[in-house]
C-alpha positions in Angstrom: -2.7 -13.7 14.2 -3.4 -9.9 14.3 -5.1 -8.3 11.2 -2.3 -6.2 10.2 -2.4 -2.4 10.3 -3.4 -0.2 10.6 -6.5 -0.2 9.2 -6.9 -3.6 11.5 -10.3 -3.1 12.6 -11.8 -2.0 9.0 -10.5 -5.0 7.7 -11.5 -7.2 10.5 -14.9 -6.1 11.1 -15.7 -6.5 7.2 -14.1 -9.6 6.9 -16.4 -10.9 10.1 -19.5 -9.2 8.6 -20.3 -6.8 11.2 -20.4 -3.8 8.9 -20.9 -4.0 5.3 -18.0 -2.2 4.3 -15.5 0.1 5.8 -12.9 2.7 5.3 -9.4 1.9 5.4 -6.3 4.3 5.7 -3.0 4.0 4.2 0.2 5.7 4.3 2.7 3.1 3.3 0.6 0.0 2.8 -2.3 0.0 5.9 -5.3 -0.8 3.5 -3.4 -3.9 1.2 -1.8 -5.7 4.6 -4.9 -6.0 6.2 -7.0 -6.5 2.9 -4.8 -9.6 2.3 -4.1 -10.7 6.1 -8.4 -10.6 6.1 -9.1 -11.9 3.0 -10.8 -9.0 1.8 -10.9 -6.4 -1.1 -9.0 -3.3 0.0 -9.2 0.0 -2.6 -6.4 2.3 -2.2 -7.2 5.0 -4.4 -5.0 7.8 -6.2 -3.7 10.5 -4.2 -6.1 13.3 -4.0 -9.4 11.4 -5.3 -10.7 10.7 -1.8 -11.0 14.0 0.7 -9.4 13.3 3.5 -11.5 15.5 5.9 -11.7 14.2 9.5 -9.0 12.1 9.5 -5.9 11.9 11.6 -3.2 13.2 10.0 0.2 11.2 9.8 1.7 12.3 6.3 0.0 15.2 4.1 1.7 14.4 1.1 1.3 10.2 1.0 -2.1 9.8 3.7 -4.9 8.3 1.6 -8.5 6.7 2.7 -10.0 4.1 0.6 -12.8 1.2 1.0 -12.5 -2.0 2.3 -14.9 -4.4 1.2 -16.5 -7.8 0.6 -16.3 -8.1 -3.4 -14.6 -5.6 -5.9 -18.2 -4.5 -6.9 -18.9 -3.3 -3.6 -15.4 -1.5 -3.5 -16.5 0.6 -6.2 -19.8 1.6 -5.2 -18.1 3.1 -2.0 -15.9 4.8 -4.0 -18.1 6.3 -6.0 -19.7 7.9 -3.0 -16.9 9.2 -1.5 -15.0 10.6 -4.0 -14.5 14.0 -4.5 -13.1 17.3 -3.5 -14.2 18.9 -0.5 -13.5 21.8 1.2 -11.6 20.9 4.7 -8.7 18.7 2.3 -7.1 21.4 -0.2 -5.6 18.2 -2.2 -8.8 16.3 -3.0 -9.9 17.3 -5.9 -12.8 16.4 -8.6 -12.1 13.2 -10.8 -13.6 11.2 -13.3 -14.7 7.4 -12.3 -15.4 4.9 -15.1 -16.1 0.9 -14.6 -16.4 -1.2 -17.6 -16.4 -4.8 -16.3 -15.7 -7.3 -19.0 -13.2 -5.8 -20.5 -10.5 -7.9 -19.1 -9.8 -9.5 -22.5 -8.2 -5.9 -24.0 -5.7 -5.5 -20.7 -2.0 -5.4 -21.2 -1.0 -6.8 -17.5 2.2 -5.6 -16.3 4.3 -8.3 -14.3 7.9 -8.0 -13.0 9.1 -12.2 -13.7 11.8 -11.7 -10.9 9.5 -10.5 -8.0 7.1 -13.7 -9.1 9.9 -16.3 -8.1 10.9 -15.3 -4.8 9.1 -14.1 -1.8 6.5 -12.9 -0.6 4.8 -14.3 -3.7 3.6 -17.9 -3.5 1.7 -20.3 -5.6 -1.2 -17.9 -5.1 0.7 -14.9 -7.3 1.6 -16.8 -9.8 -1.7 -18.8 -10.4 -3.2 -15.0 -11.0 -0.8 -14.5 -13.8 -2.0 -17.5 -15.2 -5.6 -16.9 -14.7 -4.4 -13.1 -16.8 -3.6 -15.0 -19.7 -6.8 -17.8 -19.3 -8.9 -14.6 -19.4 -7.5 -13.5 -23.1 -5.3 -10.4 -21.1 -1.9 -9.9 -22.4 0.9 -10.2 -20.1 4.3 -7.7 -20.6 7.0 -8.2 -18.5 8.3 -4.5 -16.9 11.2 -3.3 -15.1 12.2 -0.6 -12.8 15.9 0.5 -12.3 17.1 -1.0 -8.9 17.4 2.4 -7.2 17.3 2.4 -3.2 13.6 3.2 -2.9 13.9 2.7 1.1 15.6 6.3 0.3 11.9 7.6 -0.1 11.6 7.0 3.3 12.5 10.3 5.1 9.9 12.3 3.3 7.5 10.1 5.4 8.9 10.0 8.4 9.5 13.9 8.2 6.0 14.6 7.2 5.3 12.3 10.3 7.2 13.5 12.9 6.2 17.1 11.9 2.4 16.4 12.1 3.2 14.5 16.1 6.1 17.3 17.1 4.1 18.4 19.9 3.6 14.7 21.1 7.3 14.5 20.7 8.5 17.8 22.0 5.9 17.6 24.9 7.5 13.9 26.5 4.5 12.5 26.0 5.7 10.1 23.2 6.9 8.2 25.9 3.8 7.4 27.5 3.5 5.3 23.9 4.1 1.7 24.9 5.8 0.3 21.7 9.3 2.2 22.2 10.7 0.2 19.8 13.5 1.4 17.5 11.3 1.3 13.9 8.4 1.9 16.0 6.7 5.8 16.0 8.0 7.4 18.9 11.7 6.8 17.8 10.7 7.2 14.4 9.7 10.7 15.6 12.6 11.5 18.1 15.4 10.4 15.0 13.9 12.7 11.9 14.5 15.6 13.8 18.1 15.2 12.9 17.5 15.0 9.5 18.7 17.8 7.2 16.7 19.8 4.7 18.8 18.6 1.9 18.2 14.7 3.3 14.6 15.7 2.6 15.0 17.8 -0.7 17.1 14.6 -2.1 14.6 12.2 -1.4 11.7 14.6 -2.9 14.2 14.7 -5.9 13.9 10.8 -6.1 10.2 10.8 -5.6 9.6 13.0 -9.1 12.4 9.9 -10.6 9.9 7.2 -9.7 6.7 9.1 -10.7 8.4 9.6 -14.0 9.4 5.7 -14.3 5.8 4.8 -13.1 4.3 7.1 -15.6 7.0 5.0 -18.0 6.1 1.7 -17.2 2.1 2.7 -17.8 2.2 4.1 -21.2 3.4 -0.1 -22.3 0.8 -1.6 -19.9 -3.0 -0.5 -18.9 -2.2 -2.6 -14.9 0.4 -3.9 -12.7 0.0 -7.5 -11.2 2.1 -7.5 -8.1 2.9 -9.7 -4.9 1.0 -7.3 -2.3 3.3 -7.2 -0.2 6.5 -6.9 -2.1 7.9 -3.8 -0.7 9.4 -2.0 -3.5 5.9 -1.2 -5.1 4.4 -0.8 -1.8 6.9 1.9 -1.0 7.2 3.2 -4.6 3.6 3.4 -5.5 2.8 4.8 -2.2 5.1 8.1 -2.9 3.8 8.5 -6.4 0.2 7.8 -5.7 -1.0 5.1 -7.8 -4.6 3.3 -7.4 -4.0 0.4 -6.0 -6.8 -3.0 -5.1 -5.9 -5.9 -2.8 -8.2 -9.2 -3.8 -8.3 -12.8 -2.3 -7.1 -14.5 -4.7 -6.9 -17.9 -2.8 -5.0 -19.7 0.5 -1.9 -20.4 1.9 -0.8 -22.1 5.1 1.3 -20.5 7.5 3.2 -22.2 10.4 4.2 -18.9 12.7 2.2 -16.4 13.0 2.7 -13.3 11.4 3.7 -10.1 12.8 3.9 -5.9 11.5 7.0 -6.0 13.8 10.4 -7.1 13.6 11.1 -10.0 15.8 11.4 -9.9 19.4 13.2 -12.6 21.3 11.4 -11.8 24.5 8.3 -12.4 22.9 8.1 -15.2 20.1 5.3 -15.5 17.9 2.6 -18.0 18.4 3.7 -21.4 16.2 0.4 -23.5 15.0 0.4 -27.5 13.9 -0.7 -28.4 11.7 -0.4 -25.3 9.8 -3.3 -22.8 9.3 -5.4 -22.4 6.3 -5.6 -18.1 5.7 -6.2 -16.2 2.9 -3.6 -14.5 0.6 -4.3 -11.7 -1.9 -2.9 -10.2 -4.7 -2.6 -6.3 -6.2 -3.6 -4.6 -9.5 -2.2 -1.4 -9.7 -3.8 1.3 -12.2 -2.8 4.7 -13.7 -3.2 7.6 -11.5 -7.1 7.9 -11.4 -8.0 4.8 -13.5 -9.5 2.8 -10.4 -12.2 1.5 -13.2 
């Protein structure tokens, strides 16, 4: 199996113990995929808490860096040292950082019932709600009006295709060898058709979220979600949320897994018996309440 992206080699090399910690990237999920594929604990932190100087832009308005790490302690010692505002990202900016562990008892644990019964959760998600309400936490069931959050998309692949338009205009985004059509370089050739008001309509939608987010926290302190359940990856990605990927046991897989969508050319790898690997699940906090 690959390590999922894109922070693959963070999450790899930390999971292998060859570094004791790393930093992971994430755009629309690039620290939790890898966090859970590894095993690891993966910190995404609130938009604007982390400078982002140095690092290759994809999105201005949705690229965030975070630690990846061994054990949630170690998660937040990193992010203690990194946080911050600093001069070459306008957007960081200063930010309290509080960790009271033991606490646990006093959490109101947000859970949506629906996304617990169907995949991606497993045994493994639903084991950590019960291990919410062994720990004296209370759990609340939440909800979010089914709006089409894929609709969010555009703002990322505009900010995207704006910050690789040379690539693009040049040729060169040819010379990329996944020419796929979700992958980047058609990605980037597409949005250029994209209207401003395509763009202004799903920035419109974005404040709608933030403002049902900002909802669904004042009832609940965190959000227990499948990691990989892609309305809150998407949706908590555009309005900026903390977010921290934990092992929280093991499943077994029979195919291996893949970031891409199928290709019959090349099927994926099929193990018997089945493979042991880990499987982690999300808290997601107020914006700037990682502690």
């Amino acid at each position: 199996e690959g390590a999922s992206g894109s922070s693959a080699g963070p999450g790899a090399a930390t999971a292998a113990g060859l570094v004791a910690f790393s930093i992971g990237s994430e755009t629309g999920g690039s620290i939790v995929s890898p966090a859970m594929r590894c095993g690891i604990t993966g910190l995404r932190p609130t938009f604007g808490r982390v400078p982002r100087t140095g690092a290759m832009t994809l999105c201005w308005s949705l690229d965030k860096l975070g630690p990846m790490t061994r054990t949630v302690e170690d998660a937040m010692l990193v992010l203690r040292v990194i946080s911050g505002p600093d001069p070459g990202d306008l957007s960081s900016v200063p930010s309290h950082l509080d960790y009271a562990p033991g606490a646990v008892g006093k959490l109101r644990v947000g859970y949506f019932p629906k996304w617990l019964t169907e995949p991606p959760a497993t045994d493994v998600d639903r084991a950590a709600l019960d291990a919410v309400r062994t720990l004296g936490a209370m759990p609340v069931e939440v909800t979010l009006p089914d709006w089409p959050h894929v609709s969010l998309m555009p703002i990322l692949f505009s900010e995207a295709a704006a910050s690789f338009e040379d690539l693009t205009l040049s040729g060169r985004a040819g010379e990329l060898r996944a020419q796929l059509p979700d992958a980047w370089p058609n990605l980037f050739r597409l949005t250029r058709f994209l209207s401003a008001v395509d763009f202004v309509q799903a920035d419109r939608l974005r404040r709608r979220f933030a403002e049902e987010m900002a909802r669904i926290f004042r009832d609940v302190d965190v959000l227990l979600v499948p990691s990989l359940r892609d309305e809150m990856l998407t949706i908590s990605n555009f309005t900026g949320q903390p977010s921290l990927t934990l092992r929280a046991g093991f499943v077994h897989v029979s195919e291996a897994r893949s970031d891409w969508a199928p290709d019959p050319a090349h099927p994926l790898p099929t193990f018997s018996p089945p493979r042991r690997v880990p499987h982690g699940v999300t808290l997601l906090g107020r914006l700037f309440e990682e502690g």
